[in-house]
PDB file of C-alpha atoms in Angstrom:
ATOM      1  CA  UNK A  43       0.024   0.102   0.012  1.00  0.00           C
ATOM      2  CA  UNK A  44       1.356   3.287  -1.149  1.00  0.00           C
ATOM      3  CA  UNK A  45       0.257   6.603   1.413  1.00  0.00           C
ATOM      4  CA  UNK A  46       0.624   9.845  -0.448  1.00  0.00           C
ATOM      5  CA  UNK A  47      -0.499  13.034   1.266  1.00  0.00           C
ATOM      6  CA  UNK A  48      -0.966  15.921  -0.850  1.00  0.00           C
ATOM      7  CA  UNK A  49       0.099  19.754  -0.480  1.00  0.00           C
ATOM      8  CA  UNK A  50      -2.134  22.143   0.808  1.00  0.00           C
ATOM      9  CA  UNK A  51      -4.812  20.272   1.876  1.00  0.00           C
ATOM     10  CA  UNK A  52      -6.371  19.979   5.543  1.00  0.00           C
ATOM     11  CA  UNK A  53      -6.351  16.751   6.561  1.00  0.00           C
ATOM     12  CA  UNK A  54      -7.778  15.392   9.770  1.00  0.00           C
ATOM     13  CA  UNK A  55      -5.361  13.558  12.272  1.00  0.00           C
ATOM     14  CA  UNK A  56      -4.456  12.145  15.535  1.00  0.00           C
ATOM     15  CA  UNK A  57      -1.509  13.467  17.307  1.00  0.00           C
ATOM     16  CA  UNK A  58       0.199  11.558  19.291  1.00  0.00           C
ATOM     17  CA  UNK A  59       3.071  12.372  21.484  1.00  0.00           C
ATOM     18  CA  UNK A  60       5.221  11.777  25.151  1.00  0.00           C
ATOM     19  CA  UNK A  61       5.630  15.257  25.960  1.00  0.00           C
ATOM     20  CA  UNK A  62       7.167  16.473  28.930  1.00  0.00           C
ATOM     21  CA  UNK A  63       3.464  16.866  30.922  1.00  0.00           C
ATOM     22  CA  UNK A  64       2.947  13.315  29.964  1.00  0.00           C
ATOM     23  CA  UNK A  65       1.177  11.341  27.105  1.00  0.00           C
ATOM     24  CA  UNK A  66      -0.761  13.610  24.159  1.00  0.00           C
ATOM     25  CA  UNK A  67      -3.194  11.916  22.085  1.00  0.00           C
ATOM     26  CA  UNK A  68      -5.650  14.291  20.495  1.00  0.00           C
ATOM     27  CA  UNK A  69      -7.566  14.805  17.208  1.00  0.00           C
ATOM     28  CA  UNK A  70      -5.565  17.868  14.848  1.00  0.00           C
ATOM     29  CA  UNK A  71      -5.681  19.154  11.395  1.00  0.00           C
ATOM     30  CA  UNK A  72      -2.546  19.873   9.341  1.00  0.00           C
ATOM     31  CA  UNK A  73      -1.508  20.907   6.012  1.00  0.00           C
ATOM     32  CA  UNK A  74       1.534  19.419   3.916  1.00  0.00           C
ATOM     33  CA  UNK A  75       3.915  21.813   2.249  1.00  0.00           C
ATOM     34  CA  UNK A  76       6.383  19.729   0.481  1.00  0.00           C
ATOM     35  CA  UNK A  77       8.339  18.246   3.129  1.00  0.00           C
ATOM     36  CA  UNK A  78       6.920  20.457   6.392  1.00  0.00           C
ATOM     37  CA  UNK A  79       3.465  19.688   8.273  1.00  0.00           C
ATOM     38  CA  UNK A  80       2.075  22.519   9.574  1.00  0.00           C
ATOM     39  CA  UNK A  81       0.002  22.293  12.892  1.00  0.00           C
ATOM     40  CA  UNK A  82      -2.498  25.084  14.032  1.00  0.00           C
ATOM     41  CA  UNK A  83      -2.947  25.296  17.671  1.00  0.00           C
ATOM     42  CA  UNK A  84      -5.158  27.696  19.818  1.00  0.00           C
ATOM     43  CA  UNK A  85      -3.738  29.199  22.945  1.00  0.00           C
ATOM     44  CA  UNK A  86      -6.349  28.640  24.627  1.00  0.00           C
ATOM     45  CA  UNK A  87      -6.222  24.907  24.409  1.00  0.00           C
ATOM     46  CA  UNK A  88      -4.507  22.462  26.682  1.00  0.00           C
ATOM     47  CA  UNK A  89      -2.860  21.619  23.625  1.00  0.00           C
ATOM     48  CA  UNK A  90      -0.739  24.217  23.142  1.00  0.00           C
ATOM     49  CA  UNK A  91       0.400  23.881  26.854  1.00  0.00           C
ATOM     50  CA  UNK A  92       1.654  20.559  26.140  1.00  0.00           C
ATOM     51  CA  UNK A  93       3.071  20.991  22.823  1.00  0.00           C
ATOM     52  CA  UNK A  94       5.332  23.803  23.844  1.00  0.00           C
ATOM     53  CA  UNK A  95       7.912  21.599  25.232  1.00  0.00           C
ATOM     54  CA  UNK A  96       7.135  18.289  22.751  1.00  0.00           C
ATOM     55  CA  UNK A  97       9.703  18.202  19.520  1.00  0.00           C
ATOM     56  CA  UNK A  98       8.273  15.115  17.931  1.00  0.00           C
ATOM     57  CA  UNK A  99       4.852  14.287  17.028  1.00  0.00           C
ATOM     58  CA  UNK A 100       3.011  11.713  15.467  1.00  0.00           C
ATOM     59  CA  UNK A 101       0.338  12.439  12.864  1.00  0.00           C
ATOM     60  CA  UNK A 102      -1.648   8.943  12.894  1.00  0.00           C
ATOM     61  CA  UNK A 103      -4.651   8.555   9.639  1.00  0.00           C
ATOM     62  CA  UNK A 104      -7.643   6.651  10.781  1.00  0.00           C
ATOM     63  CA  UNK A 105     -11.199   6.671   9.184  1.00  0.00           C
ATOM     64  CA  UNK A 106     -13.093   5.754  12.395  1.00  0.00           C
ATOM     65  CA  UNK A 107     -14.861   9.008  13.931  1.00  0.00           C
ATOM     66  CA  UNK A 108     -15.637   7.222  17.403  1.00  0.00           C
ATOM     67  CA  UNK A 109     -11.556   8.176  17.863  1.00  0.00           C
ATOM     68  CA  UNK A 110     -11.789  11.522  16.762  1.00  0.00           C
ATOM     69  CA  UNK A 111     -15.096  12.129  19.122  1.00  0.00           C
ATOM     70  CA  UNK A 112     -13.721  10.338  21.932  1.00  0.00           C
ATOM     71  CA  UNK A 113     -10.599  11.711  21.721  1.00  0.00           C
ATOM     72  CA  UNK A 114     -11.319  15.126  21.333  1.00  0.00           C
ATOM     73  CA  UNK A 115     -13.888  14.738  24.220  1.00  0.00           C
ATOM     74  CA  UNK A 116     -12.144  12.595  27.285  1.00  0.00           C
ATOM     75  CA  UNK A 117     -13.021  14.253  30.019  1.00  0.00           C
ATOM     76  CA  UNK A 118     -16.730  14.392  28.648  1.00  0.00           C
ATOM     77  CA  UNK A 119     -16.700  10.915  27.942  1.00  0.00           C
ATOM     78  CA  UNK A 120     -14.328   9.308  30.749  1.00  0.00           C
ATOM     79  CA  UNK A 121     -11.446   8.358  28.844  1.00  0.00           C
ATOM     80  CA  UNK A 122      -8.350   7.627  31.047  1.00  0.00           C
ATOM     81  CA  UNK A 123      -5.018   6.279  30.595  1.00  0.00           C
ATOM     82  CA  UNK A 124      -5.866   2.800  30.458  1.00  0.00           C
ATOM     83  CA  UNK A 125      -8.091   3.820  27.618  1.00  0.00           C
ATOM     84  CA  UNK A 126      -5.313   5.445  25.675  1.00  0.00           C
ATOM     85  CA  UNK A 127      -2.453   2.449  26.394  1.00  0.00           C
ATOM     86  CA  UNK A 128      -5.330   0.101  24.795  1.00  0.00           C
ATOM     87  CA  UNK A 129      -5.886   2.420  21.714  1.00  0.00           C
ATOM     88  CA  UNK A 130      -2.206   3.156  21.495  1.00  0.00           C
ATOM     89  CA  UNK A 131       0.844   0.773  19.982  1.00  0.00           C
ATOM     90  CA  UNK A 132       4.478   1.448  20.511  1.00  0.00           C
ATOM     91  CA  UNK A 133       6.905  -0.016  17.922  1.00  0.00           C
ATOM     92  CA  UNK A 134      10.095  -1.010  17.767  1.00  0.00           C
ATOM     93  CA  UNK A 135      11.575   2.229  17.045  1.00  0.00           C
ATOM     94  CA  UNK A 136      10.100   3.981  19.855  1.00  0.00           C
ATOM     95  CA  UNK A 137       7.507   5.810  18.210  1.00  0.00           C
ATOM     96  CA  UNK A 138       4.027   6.038  19.882  1.00  0.00           C
ATOM     97  CA  UNK A 139       1.330   5.744  17.310  1.00  0.00           C
ATOM     98  CA  UNK A 140      -2.393   4.479  17.060  1.00  0.00           C
ATOM     99  CA  UNK A 141      -3.080   1.088  17.451  1.00  0.00           C
ATOM    100  CA  UNK A 142      -5.286   0.978  14.138  1.00  0.00           C
ATOM    101  CA  UNK A 143      -4.619   3.342  11.759  1.00  0.00           C
ATOM    102  CA  UNK A 144      -4.127   3.434   7.928  1.00  0.00           C
ATOM    103  CA  UNK A 145      -0.871   5.428   8.372  1.00  0.00           C
ATOM    104  CA  UNK A 146       1.494   7.715  10.241  1.00  0.00           C
ATOM    105  CA  UNK A 147       3.815  10.812  10.183  1.00  0.00           C
ATOM    106  CA  UNK A 148       6.671  11.100  12.122  1.00  0.00           C
ATOM    107  CA  UNK A 149       7.196  14.752  12.453  1.00  0.00           C
ATOM    108  CA  UNK A 150      10.290  16.741  14.459  1.00  0.00           C
ATOM    109  CA  UNK A 151       9.741  20.444  15.174  1.00  0.00           C
ATOM    110  CA  UNK A 152      11.519  23.182  13.023  1.00  0.00           C
ATOM    111  CA  UNK A 153       9.351  26.546  13.778  1.00  0.00           C
ATOM    112  CA  UNK A 154       6.782  28.460  15.517  1.00  0.00           C
ATOM    113  CA  UNK A 155       4.664  31.077  13.893  1.00  0.00           C
ATOM    114  CA  UNK A 156       3.058  33.220  17.074  1.00  0.00           C
ATOM    115  CA  UNK A 157      -0.029  34.905  16.435  1.00  0.00           C
ATOM    116  CA  UNK A 158      -2.756  36.886  18.373  1.00  0.00           C
ATOM    117  CA  UNK A 159      -4.474  33.639  19.440  1.00  0.00           C
ATOM    118  CA  UNK A 160      -3.165  30.982  17.863  1.00  0.00           C
ATOM    119  CA  UNK A 161       0.495  29.562  16.751  1.00  0.00           C
ATOM    120  CA  UNK A 162       1.398  27.167  13.644  1.00  0.00           C
ATOM    121  CA  UNK A 163       3.666  24.531  14.503  1.00  0.00           C
ATOM    122  CA  UNK A 164       6.096  23.533  11.590  1.00  0.00           C
ATOM    123  CA  UNK A 165       7.242  19.837  11.901  1.00  0.00           C
ATOM    124  CA  UNK A 166       9.641  18.157   9.460  1.00  0.00           C
ATOM    125  CA  UNK A 167       8.649  15.066   8.138  1.00  0.00           C
ATOM    126  CA  UNK A 168      10.984  12.309   9.327  1.00  0.00           C
ATOM    127  CA  UNK A 169       8.815   9.526   8.469  1.00  0.00           C
ATOM    128  CA  UNK A 170       5.488   9.101   6.552  1.00  0.00           C
ATOM    129  CA  UNK A 171       4.216   5.039   5.946  1.00  0.00           C
ATOM    130  CA  UNK A 172       1.311   3.222   6.307  1.00  0.00           C
ATOM    131  CA  UNK A 173       0.880   1.039   9.052  1.00  0.00           C
ATOM    132  CA  UNK A 174       1.564  -2.750   9.012  1.00  0.00           C
ATOM    133  CA  UNK A 175      -1.927  -4.008   8.140  1.00  0.00           C
ATOM    134  CA  UNK A 176      -4.420  -1.116   7.521  1.00  0.00           C
ATOM    135  CA  UNK A 177      -8.304  -1.507   6.960  1.00  0.00           C
ATOM    136  CA  UNK A 178      -9.391   0.380   4.267  1.00  0.00           C
ATOM    137  CA  UNK A 179     -13.179   1.037   4.130  1.00  0.00           C
ATOM    138  CA  UNK A 180     -15.220   2.705   0.852  1.00  0.00           C
ATOM    139  CA  UNK A 181     -15.863   6.467   2.034  1.00  0.00           C
ATOM    140  CA  UNK A 182     -18.860   7.309   3.449  1.00  0.00           C
ATOM    141  CA  UNK A 183     -20.499  10.664   4.701  1.00  0.00           C
ATOM    142  CA  UNK A 184     -21.296   9.099   7.894  1.00  0.00           C
ATOM    143  CA  UNK A 185     -17.639   9.259   8.780  1.00  0.00           C
ATOM    144  CA  UNK A 186     -17.097  12.697   7.446  1.00  0.00           C
ATOM    145  CA  UNK A 187     -19.915  14.872   9.210  1.00  0.00           C
ATOM    146  CA  UNK A 188     -19.569  12.687  12.720  1.00  0.00           C
ATOM    147  CA  UNK A 189     -15.642  14.707  12.682  1.00  0.00           C
ATOM    148  CA  UNK A 190     -17.305  18.088  10.992  1.00  0.00           C
ATOM    149  CA  UNK A 191     -19.610  17.750  14.055  1.00  0.00           C
ATOM    150  CA  UNK A 192     -16.905  17.216  16.853  1.00  0.00           C
ATOM    151  CA  UNK A 193     -15.138  20.011  15.110  1.00  0.00           C
ATOM    152  CA  UNK A 194     -18.204  22.655  15.220  1.00  0.00           C
ATOM    153  CA  UNK A 195     -18.854  21.147  19.096  1.00  0.00           C
ATOM    154  CA  UNK A 196     -14.633  22.010  20.467  1.00  0.00           C
ATOM    155  CA  UNK A 197     -15.415  25.382  18.927  1.00  0.00           C
ATOM    156  CA  UNK A 198     -18.372  26.007  20.709  1.00  0.00           C
ATOM    157  CA  UNK A 199     -16.682  25.633  23.974  1.00  0.00           C
ATOM    158  CA  UNK A 200     -13.920  28.357  22.902  1.00  0.00           C
ATOM    159  CA  UNK A 201     -15.409  30.881  20.535  1.00  0.00           C
ATOM    160  CA  UNK A 202     -16.275  34.212  22.858  1.00  0.00           C
ATOM    161  CA  UNK A 203     -20.027  35.143  20.837  1.00  0.00           C
ATOM    162  CA  UNK A 204     -23.129  33.707  22.118  1.00  0.00           C
ATOM    163  CA  UNK A 205     -24.053  34.422  18.799  1.00  0.00           C
ATOM    164  CA  UNK A 206     -21.293  32.234  17.089  1.00  0.00           C
ATOM    165  CA  UNK A 207     -22.401  29.384  19.505  1.00  0.00           C
ATOM    166  CA  UNK A 208     -25.423  29.112  18.776  1.00  0.00           C
ATOM    167  CA  UNK A 209     -24.542  29.222  15.187  1.00  0.00           C
ATOM    168  CA  UNK A 210     -22.252  26.407  15.479  1.00  0.00           C
ATOM    169  CA  UNK A 211     -25.054  24.127  17.527  1.00  0.00           C
ATOM    170  CA  UNK A 212     -27.320  24.894  14.665  1.00  0.00           C
ATOM    171  CA  UNK A 213     -24.709  23.608  12.220  1.00  0.00           C
ATOM    172  CA  UNK A 214     -24.178  20.214  14.434  1.00  0.00           C
ATOM    173  CA  UNK A 215     -27.906  19.437  14.063  1.00  0.00           C
ATOM    174  CA  UNK A 216     -28.050  20.091  10.436  1.00  0.00           C
ATOM    175  CA  UNK A 217     -25.077  17.283  10.395  1.00  0.00           C
ATOM    176  CA  UNK A 218     -27.555  15.040  13.097  1.00  0.00           C
ATOM    177  CA  UNK A 219     -30.064  14.856   9.692  1.00  0.00           C
ATOM    178  CA  UNK A 220     -27.255  13.617   7.371  1.00  0.00           C
ATOM    179  CA  UNK A 221     -25.821  11.461  10.582  1.00  0.00           C
ATOM    180  CA  UNK A 222     -29.049   9.842  10.894  1.00  0.00           C
ATOM    181  CA  UNK A 223     -29.247   9.094   7.098  1.00  0.00           C
ATOM    182  CA  UNK A 224     -25.782   7.464   6.510  1.00  0.00           C
ATOM    183  CA  UNK A 225     -24.915   6.141  10.022  1.00  0.00           C
ATOM    184  CA  UNK A 226     -25.430   2.758  11.972  1.00  0.00           C
ATOM    185  CA  UNK A 227     -27.061   3.178  15.522  1.00  0.00           C
ATOM    186  CA  UNK A 228     -24.318   3.184  17.210  1.00  0.00           C
ATOM    187  CA  UNK A 229     -22.643   6.604  15.403  1.00  0.00           C
ATOM    188  CA  UNK A 230     -26.049   8.722  15.604  1.00  0.00           C
ATOM    189  CA  UNK A 231     -26.016   7.230  19.386  1.00  0.00           C
ATOM    190  CA  UNK A 232     -22.916   8.987  19.963  1.00  0.00           C
ATOM    191  CA  UNK A 233     -23.627  11.854  18.216  1.00  0.00           C
ATOM    192  CA  UNK A 234     -27.054  12.536  20.299  1.00  0.00           C
ATOM    193  CA  UNK A 235     -24.270  12.306  23.398  1.00  0.00           C
ATOM    194  CA  UNK A 236     -21.984  15.105  21.756  1.00  0.00           C
ATOM    195  CA  UNK A 237     -25.308  16.902  21.220  1.00  0.00           C
ATOM    196  CA  UNK A 238     -25.674  16.985  24.898  1.00  0.00           C
ATOM    197  CA  UNK A 239     -22.387  17.587  26.122  1.00  0.00           C
ATOM    198  CA  UNK A 240     -22.797  21.116  23.711  1.00  0.00           C
ATOM    199  CA  UNK A 241     -26.282  21.782  24.939  1.00  0.00           C
ATOM    200  CA  UNK A 242     -24.475  22.022  28.978  1.00  0.00           C
ATOM    201  CA  UNK A 243     -22.169  24.096  27.538  1.00  0.00           C
ATOM    202  CA  UNK A 244     -24.198  26.293  26.113  1.00  0.00           C
ATOM    203  CA  UNK A 245     -26.243  26.279  29.546  1.00  0.00           C
ATOM    204  CA  UNK A 246     -23.349  27.472  31.297  1.00  0.00           C
ATOM    205  CA  UNK A 247     -22.667  30.541  29.904  1.00  0.00           C
TER     206      UNK A 247
END
């Protein structure tokens, strides 16, 4: 299997790393430009603090939306260290990656671009390879809509404007209509749980 990552496309991945403050496993978007990976991180997030002292990361590719949602909202879904250790695998070279992934990139931090409320970490690609026995499914809107819903849910928690938050929640409701048409009941229930969590955040404002 050949793993091909195109330039100038925003991909979604699971970033894994052992940093100064412990184990990191969380969804991130990234863009590849030549041999450089760019990861945008907002300064008001735990990931910002974690990656400040972390030079080497692994970007894991998976099509399982459940992994994205559970790792994006660990506290809300009760994800603990035991779950993370079951999910991850350390290979012979000491690389910490998802046990079930399509492929992964090992990257080393080169520089950081500072902006007002976010940074862009720039990493040099050290290794890009498929997993040993990747599982590949046909494309389904089910997975893409669930991941999109998780992205909007995370923004509901961090954006300042009440109007923006309500707008994002309405988008999540729209996405749930597509999920109910294209996903199994297991994935539909997962999105409903995420919507309940999001509603709770809105009430707390």
